[in-house]
CSV table of C-alpha atoms in Angstrom, one decimal:
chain,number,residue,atom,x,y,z
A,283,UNK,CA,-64.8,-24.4,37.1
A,284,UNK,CA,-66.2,-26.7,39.3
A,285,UNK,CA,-62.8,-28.7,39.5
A,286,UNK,CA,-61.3,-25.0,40.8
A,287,UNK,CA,-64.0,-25.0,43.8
A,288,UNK,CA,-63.1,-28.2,44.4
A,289,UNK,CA,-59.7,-27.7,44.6
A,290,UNK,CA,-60.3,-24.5,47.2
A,291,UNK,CA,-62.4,-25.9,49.1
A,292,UNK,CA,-59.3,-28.8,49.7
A,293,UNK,CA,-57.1,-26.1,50.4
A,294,UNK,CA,-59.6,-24.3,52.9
A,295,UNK,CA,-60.6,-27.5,54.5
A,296,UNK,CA,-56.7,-28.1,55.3
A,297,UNK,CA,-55.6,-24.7,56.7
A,298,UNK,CA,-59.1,-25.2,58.7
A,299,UNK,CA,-58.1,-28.3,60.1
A,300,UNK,CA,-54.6,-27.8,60.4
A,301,UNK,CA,-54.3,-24.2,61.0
A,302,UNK,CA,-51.9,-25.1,64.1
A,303,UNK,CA,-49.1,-26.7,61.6
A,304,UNK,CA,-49.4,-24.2,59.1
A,305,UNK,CA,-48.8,-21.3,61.8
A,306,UNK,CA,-45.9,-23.4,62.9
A,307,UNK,CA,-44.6,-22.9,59.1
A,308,UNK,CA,-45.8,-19.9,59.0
A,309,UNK,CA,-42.2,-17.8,60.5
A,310,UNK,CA,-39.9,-19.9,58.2
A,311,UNK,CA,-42.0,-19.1,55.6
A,312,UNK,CA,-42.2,-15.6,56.2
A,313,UNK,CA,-37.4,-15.6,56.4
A,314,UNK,CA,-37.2,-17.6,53.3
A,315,UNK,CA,-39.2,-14.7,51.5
A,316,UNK,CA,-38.0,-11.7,53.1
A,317,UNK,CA,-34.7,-12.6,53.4
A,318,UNK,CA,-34.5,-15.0,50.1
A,319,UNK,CA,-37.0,-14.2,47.9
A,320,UNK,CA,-37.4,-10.5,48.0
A,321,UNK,CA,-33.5,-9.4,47.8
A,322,UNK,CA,-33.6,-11.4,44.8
A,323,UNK,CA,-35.0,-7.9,43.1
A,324,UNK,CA,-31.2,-6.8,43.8
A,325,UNK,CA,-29.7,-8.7,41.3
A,326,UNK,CA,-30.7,-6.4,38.8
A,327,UNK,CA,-27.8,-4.5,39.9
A,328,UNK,CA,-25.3,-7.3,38.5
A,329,UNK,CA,-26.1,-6.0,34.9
A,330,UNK,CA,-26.4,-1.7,36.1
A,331,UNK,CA,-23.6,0.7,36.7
A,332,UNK,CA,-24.6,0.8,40.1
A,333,UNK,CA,-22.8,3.2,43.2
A,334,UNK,CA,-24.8,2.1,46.3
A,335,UNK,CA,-23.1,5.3,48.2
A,336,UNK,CA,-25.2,7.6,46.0
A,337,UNK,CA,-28.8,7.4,45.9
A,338,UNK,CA,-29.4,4.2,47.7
A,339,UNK,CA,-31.5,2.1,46.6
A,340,UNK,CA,-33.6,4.5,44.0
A,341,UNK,CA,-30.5,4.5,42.6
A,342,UNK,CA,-31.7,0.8,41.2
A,343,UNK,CA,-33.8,2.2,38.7
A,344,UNK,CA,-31.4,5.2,37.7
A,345,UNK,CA,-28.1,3.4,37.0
A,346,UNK,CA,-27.1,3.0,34.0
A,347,UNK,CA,-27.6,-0.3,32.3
A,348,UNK,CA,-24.2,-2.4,31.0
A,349,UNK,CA,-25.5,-5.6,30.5
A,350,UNK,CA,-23.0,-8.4,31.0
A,351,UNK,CA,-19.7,-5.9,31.3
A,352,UNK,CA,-19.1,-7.0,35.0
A,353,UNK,CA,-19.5,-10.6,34.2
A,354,UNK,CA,-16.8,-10.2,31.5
A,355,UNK,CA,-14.4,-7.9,34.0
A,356,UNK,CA,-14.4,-11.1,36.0
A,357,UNK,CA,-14.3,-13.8,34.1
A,358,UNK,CA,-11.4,-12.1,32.0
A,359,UNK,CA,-9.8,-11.1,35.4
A,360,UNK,CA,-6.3,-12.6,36.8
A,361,UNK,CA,-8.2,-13.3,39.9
A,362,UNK,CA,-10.9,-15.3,38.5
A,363,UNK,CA,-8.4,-18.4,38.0
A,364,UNK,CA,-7.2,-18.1,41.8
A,365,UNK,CA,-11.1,-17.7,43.2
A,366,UNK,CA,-12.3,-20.7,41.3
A,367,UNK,CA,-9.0,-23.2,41.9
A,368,UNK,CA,-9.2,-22.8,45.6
A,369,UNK,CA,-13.2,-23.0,45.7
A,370,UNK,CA,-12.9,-26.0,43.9
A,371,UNK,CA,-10.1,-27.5,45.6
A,372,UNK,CA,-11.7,-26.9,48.9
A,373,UNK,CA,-15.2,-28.2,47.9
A,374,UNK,CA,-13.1,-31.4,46.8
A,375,UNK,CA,-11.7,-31.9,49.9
A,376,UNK,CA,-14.7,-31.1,51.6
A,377,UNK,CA,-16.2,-33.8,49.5
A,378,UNK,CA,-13.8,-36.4,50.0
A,379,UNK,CA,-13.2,-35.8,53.7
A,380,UNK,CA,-15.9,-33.8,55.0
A,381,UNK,CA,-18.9,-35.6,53.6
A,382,UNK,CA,-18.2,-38.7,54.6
A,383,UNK,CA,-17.0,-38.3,58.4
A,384,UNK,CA,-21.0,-38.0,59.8
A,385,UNK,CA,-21.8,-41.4,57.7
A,386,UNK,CA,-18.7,-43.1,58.7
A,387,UNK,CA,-19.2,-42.3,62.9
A,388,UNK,CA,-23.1,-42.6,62.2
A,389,UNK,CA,-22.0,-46.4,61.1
A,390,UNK,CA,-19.8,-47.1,64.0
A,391,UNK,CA,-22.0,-45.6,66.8
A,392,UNK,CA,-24.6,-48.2,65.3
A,393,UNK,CA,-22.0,-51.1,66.0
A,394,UNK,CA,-21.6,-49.6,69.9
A,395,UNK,CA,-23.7,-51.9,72.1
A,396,UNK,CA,-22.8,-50.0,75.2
A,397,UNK,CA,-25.5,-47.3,75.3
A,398,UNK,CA,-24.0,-45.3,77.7
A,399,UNK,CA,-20.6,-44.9,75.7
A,400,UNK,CA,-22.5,-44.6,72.8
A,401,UNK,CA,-24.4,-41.6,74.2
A,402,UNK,CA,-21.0,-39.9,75.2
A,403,UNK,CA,-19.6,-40.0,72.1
A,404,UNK,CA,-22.5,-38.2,70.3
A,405,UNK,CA,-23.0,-35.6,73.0
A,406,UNK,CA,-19.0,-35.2,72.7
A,407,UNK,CA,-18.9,-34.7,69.2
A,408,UNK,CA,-21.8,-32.6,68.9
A,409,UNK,CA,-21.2,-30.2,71.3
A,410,UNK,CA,-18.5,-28.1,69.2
A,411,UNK,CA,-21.5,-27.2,66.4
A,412,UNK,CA,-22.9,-25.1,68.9
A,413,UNK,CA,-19.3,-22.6,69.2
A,414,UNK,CA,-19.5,-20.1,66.6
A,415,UNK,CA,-16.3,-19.7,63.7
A,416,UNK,CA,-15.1,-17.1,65.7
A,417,UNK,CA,-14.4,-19.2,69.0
A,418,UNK,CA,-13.2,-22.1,66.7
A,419,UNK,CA,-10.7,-19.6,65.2
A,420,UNK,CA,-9.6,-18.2,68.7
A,421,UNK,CA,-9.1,-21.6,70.0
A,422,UNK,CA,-7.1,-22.6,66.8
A,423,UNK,CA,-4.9,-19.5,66.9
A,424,UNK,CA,-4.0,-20.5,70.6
A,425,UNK,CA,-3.5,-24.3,69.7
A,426,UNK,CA,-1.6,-24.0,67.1
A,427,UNK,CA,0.1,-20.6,67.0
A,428,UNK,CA,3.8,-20.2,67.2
A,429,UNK,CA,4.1,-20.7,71.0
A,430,UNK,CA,0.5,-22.8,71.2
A,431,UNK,CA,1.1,-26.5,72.4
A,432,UNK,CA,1.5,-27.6,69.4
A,433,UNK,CA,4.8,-25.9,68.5
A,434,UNK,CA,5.8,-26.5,71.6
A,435,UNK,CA,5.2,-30.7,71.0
A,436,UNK,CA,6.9,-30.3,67.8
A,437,UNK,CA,10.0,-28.6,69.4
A,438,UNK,CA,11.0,-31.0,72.1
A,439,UNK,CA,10.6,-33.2,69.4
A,440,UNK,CA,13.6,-31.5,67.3
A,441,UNK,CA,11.7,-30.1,64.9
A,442,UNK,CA,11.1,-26.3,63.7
A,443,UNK,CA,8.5,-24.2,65.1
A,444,UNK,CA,5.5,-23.6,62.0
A,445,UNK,CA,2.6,-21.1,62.3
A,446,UNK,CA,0.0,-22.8,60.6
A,447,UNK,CA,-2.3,-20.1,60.2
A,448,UNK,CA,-0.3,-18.4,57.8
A,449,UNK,CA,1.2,-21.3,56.1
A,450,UNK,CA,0.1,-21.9,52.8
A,451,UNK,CA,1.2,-25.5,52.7
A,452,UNK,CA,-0.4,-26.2,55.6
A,453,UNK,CA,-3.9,-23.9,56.0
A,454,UNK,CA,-5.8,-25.7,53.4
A,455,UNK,CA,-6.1,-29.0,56.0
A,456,UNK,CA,-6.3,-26.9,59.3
A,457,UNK,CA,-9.9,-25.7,57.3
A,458,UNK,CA,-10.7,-29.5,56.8
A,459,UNK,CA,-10.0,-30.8,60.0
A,460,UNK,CA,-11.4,-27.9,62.3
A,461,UNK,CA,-14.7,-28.4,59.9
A,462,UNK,CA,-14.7,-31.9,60.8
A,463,UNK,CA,-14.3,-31.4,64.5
A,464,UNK,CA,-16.9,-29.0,64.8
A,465,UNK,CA,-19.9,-30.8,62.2
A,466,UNK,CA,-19.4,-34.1,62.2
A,467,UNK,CA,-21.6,-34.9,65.2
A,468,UNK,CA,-24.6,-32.6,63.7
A,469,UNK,CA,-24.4,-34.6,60.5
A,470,UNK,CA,-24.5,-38.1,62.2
A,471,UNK,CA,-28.0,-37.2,63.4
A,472,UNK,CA,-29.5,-37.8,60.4
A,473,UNK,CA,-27.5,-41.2,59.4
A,474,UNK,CA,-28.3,-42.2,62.6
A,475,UNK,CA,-31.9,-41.8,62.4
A,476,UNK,CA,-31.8,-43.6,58.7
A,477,UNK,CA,-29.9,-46.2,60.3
A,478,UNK,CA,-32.6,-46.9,63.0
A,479,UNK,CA,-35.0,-47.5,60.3
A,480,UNK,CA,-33.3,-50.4,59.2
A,481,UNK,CA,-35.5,-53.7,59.5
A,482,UNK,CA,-33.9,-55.9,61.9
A,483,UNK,CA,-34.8,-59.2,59.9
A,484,UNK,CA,-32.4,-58.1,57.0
A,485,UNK,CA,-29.3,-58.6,59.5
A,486,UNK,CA,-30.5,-61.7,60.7
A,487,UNK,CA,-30.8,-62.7,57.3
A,488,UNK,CA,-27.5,-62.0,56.6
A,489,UNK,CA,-26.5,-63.5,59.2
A,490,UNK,CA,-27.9,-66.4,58.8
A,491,UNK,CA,-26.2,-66.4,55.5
A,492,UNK,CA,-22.8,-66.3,57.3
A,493,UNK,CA,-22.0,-62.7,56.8
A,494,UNK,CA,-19.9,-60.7,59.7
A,495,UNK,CA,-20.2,-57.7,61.2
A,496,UNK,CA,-18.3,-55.6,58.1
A,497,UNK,CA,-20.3,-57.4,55.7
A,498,UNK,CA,-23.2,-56.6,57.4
A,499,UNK,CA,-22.2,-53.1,57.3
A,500,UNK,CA,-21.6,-52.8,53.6
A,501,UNK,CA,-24.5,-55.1,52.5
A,502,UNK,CA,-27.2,-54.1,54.8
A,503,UNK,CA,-26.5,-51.0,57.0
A,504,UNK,CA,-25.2,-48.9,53.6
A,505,UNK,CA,-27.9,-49.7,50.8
A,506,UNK,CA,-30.3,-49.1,53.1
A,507,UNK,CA,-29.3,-45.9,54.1
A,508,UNK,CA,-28.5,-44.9,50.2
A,509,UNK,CA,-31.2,-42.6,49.7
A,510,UNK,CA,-29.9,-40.5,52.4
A,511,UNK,CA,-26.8,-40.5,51.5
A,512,UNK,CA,-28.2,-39.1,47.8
A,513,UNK,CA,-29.5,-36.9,49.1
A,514,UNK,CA,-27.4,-35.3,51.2
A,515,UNK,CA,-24.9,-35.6,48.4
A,516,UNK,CA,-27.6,-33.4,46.1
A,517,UNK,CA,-27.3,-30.7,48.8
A,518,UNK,CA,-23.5,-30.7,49.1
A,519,UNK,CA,-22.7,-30.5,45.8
A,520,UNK,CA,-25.0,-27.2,45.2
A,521,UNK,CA,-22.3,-25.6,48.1
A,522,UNK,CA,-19.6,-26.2,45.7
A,523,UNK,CA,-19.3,-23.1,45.3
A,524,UNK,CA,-20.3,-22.0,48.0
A,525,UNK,CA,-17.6,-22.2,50.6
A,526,UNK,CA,-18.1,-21.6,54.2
A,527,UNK,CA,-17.2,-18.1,54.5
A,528,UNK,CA,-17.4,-17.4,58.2
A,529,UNK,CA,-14.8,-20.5,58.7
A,530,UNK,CA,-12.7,-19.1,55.8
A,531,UNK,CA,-12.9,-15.4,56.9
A,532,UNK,CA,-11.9,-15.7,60.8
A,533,UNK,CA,-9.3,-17.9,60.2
A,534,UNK,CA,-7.1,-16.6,57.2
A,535,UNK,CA,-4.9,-13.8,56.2
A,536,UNK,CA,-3.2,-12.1,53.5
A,537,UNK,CA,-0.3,-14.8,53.9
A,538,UNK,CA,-2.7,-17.5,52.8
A,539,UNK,CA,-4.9,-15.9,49.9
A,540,UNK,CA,-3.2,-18.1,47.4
A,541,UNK,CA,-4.8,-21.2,48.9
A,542,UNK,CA,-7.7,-20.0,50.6
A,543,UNK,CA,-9.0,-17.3,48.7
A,544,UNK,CA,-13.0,-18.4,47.7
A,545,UNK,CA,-15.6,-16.4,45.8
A,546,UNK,CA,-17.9,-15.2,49.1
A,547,UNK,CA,-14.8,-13.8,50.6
A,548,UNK,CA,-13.4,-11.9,47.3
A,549,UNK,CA,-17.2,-11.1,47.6
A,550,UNK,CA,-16.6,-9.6,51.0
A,551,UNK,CA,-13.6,-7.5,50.4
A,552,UNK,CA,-14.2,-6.0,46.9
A,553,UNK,CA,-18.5,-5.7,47.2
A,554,UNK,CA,-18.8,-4.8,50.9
A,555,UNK,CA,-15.3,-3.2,52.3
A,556,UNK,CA,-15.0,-1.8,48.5
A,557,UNK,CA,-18.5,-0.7,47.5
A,558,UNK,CA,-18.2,-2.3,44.2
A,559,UNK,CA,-21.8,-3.6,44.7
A,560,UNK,CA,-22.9,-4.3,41.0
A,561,UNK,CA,-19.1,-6.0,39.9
A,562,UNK,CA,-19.7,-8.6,43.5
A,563,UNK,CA,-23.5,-9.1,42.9
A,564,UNK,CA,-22.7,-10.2,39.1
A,565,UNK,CA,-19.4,-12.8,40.6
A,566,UNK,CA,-22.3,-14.1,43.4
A,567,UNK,CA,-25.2,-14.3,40.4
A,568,UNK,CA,-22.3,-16.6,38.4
A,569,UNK,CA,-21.4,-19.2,41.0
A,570,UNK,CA,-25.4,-19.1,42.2
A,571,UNK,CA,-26.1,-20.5,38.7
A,572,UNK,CA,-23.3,-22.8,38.7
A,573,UNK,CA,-24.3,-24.2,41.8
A,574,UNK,CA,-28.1,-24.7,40.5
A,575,UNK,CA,-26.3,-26.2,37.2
A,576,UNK,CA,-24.9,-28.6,39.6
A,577,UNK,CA,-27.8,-29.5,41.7
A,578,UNK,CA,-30.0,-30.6,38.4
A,579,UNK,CA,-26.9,-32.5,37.0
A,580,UNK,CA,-26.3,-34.4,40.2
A,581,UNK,CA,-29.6,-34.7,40.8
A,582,UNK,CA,-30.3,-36.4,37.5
A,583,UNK,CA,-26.8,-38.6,37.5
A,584,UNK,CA,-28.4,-39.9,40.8
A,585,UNK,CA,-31.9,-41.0,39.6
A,586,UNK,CA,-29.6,-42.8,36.9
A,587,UNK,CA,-28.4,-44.9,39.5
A,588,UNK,CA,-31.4,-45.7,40.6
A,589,UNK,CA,-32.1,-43.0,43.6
A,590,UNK,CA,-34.9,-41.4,43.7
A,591,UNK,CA,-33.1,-38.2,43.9
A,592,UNK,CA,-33.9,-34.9,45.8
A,593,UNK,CA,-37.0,-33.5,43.1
């Protein structure tokens, strides 16, 4: 009992004393449980016969209960192959390519002595994470649309004129490259800040050891940075199968479902254009607990390696 005073009067002494930070918490707080916690009531609907048009949400408690029908629709669907190819095949590339632009331009900005040019470059490449997906998408449709510059280049050059928002051979790395351009200077903030942490005295211990620039880089700049990395990885891989649907959505069509097609946006058309509410909240409960499975198995393979991992 008197370990349970003790341990309120810690907690009352701390919101005393730092009653400014914890009001400073206080509104993010307040969106992660409206907006996060309390929906997650909704997910009852995943395993109820549930017709959102009729009723509303009282309707909750009167539909019938199916259990996991809707989870087997899907999984036995011909659509679930397609959905979960394309969110994985994008969530590799995005992994391969993606993830490692910030760390690699976060690296090379360190090597920049010239602070001015330095400071360019980052205000350059950050700039574009302020323009929404649908300006991105505009200015990609003009680019490289069947009369954009683009065709145009490639038509003096003798070759054929390609609309690459409807390709299917080509869509797949228009997503990659337009992420790139618009987050990679956002994610080198944080590299960059790992990177200024770095003790001095270890790279003029290397040097004194003889090793150059690159070696520097890989033997110093990268380990120390490591947990970072780790944990940024942790976070990634729990998006797998989450794809970036506003990216996705402006930018494809009916001409590119094969390749581009994801989970949120079969979500989107089936759930919220078709009303199928309880069918689209079951297919977003599945990949939700995929992506948790993910998060503890990465998560663990990491503290393996000797990270300290993200919990």
């Amino acid at each position: 009992m008197t370990e349970k005073k003790s341990l309120g009067k810690k907690v009352k002494e701390s919101f005393t004393k730092y009653w400014m930070l914890h009001l400073m918490v206080l509104p993010g707080l307040l969106y992660f449980a409206i907006f996060k916690y309390v929906p997650m009531y909704g997910l009852i609907i995943a395993f109820k016969n549930y017709k959102g048009a009729v009723g509303g949400v009282s309707a909750i408690f009167a539909s019938d209960w199916v259990g996991l029908r809707h989870f087997h629709t899907f999984l036995t669907s011909s659509q679930f192959p397609r959905l979960m190819g394309n969110t994985l095949i994008l969530s590799g590339l995005r992994l391969l390519f993606v993830f490692p632009a910030p760390i690699l331009l976060a690296v090379l900005l360190n090597e920049v002595k010239n602070r001015f040019f330095k400071k360019s470059v980052q205000t350059i490449t950050y700039m574009p994470y302020f323009l929404s997906w649908v300006v991105v998408a505009g200015l990609l449709r003009i680019l490289v649309g069947a009369e954009g510059p683009l065709n145009a280049l490639i038509v003096k050059l003798g070759g054929e004129s390609v609309y690459f928002m409807a390709s299917a051979e080509h869509f797949r790395g228009l997503l990659i490259i337009s992420e790139i351009w618009k987050t990679v200077g956002y994610g080198t903030i944080v590299y960059l800040a790992a990177i200024a942490g770095v003790d001095m005295e270890q790279y003029e211990a290397a040097q004194l050891d003889g090793a150059n620039r690159f070696q520097q880089i890989i033997h110093v700049t990268l380990p120390a940075i490591g947990e970072i990395i780790a944990i940024m990885l942790i976070l990634q891989m729990g998006k797998i199968m989450t794809d970036n649907f506003e990216q996705i959505y402006t930018m494809y069509s009916e001409a590119v479902y094969s390749v581009a097609d994801v989970f949120d946006t079969y979500i989107y058309r089936t759930g919220i254009i078709g009303s199928n509410f309880s069918y689209t909240t079951a297919v977003g409960l599945f990949k939700s607990v995929i992506s948790l499975f993910l998060i503890f198995v990465t998560n663990r393979a990491s503290k393996r390696l000797g990270s300290e991992g993200l919990f």
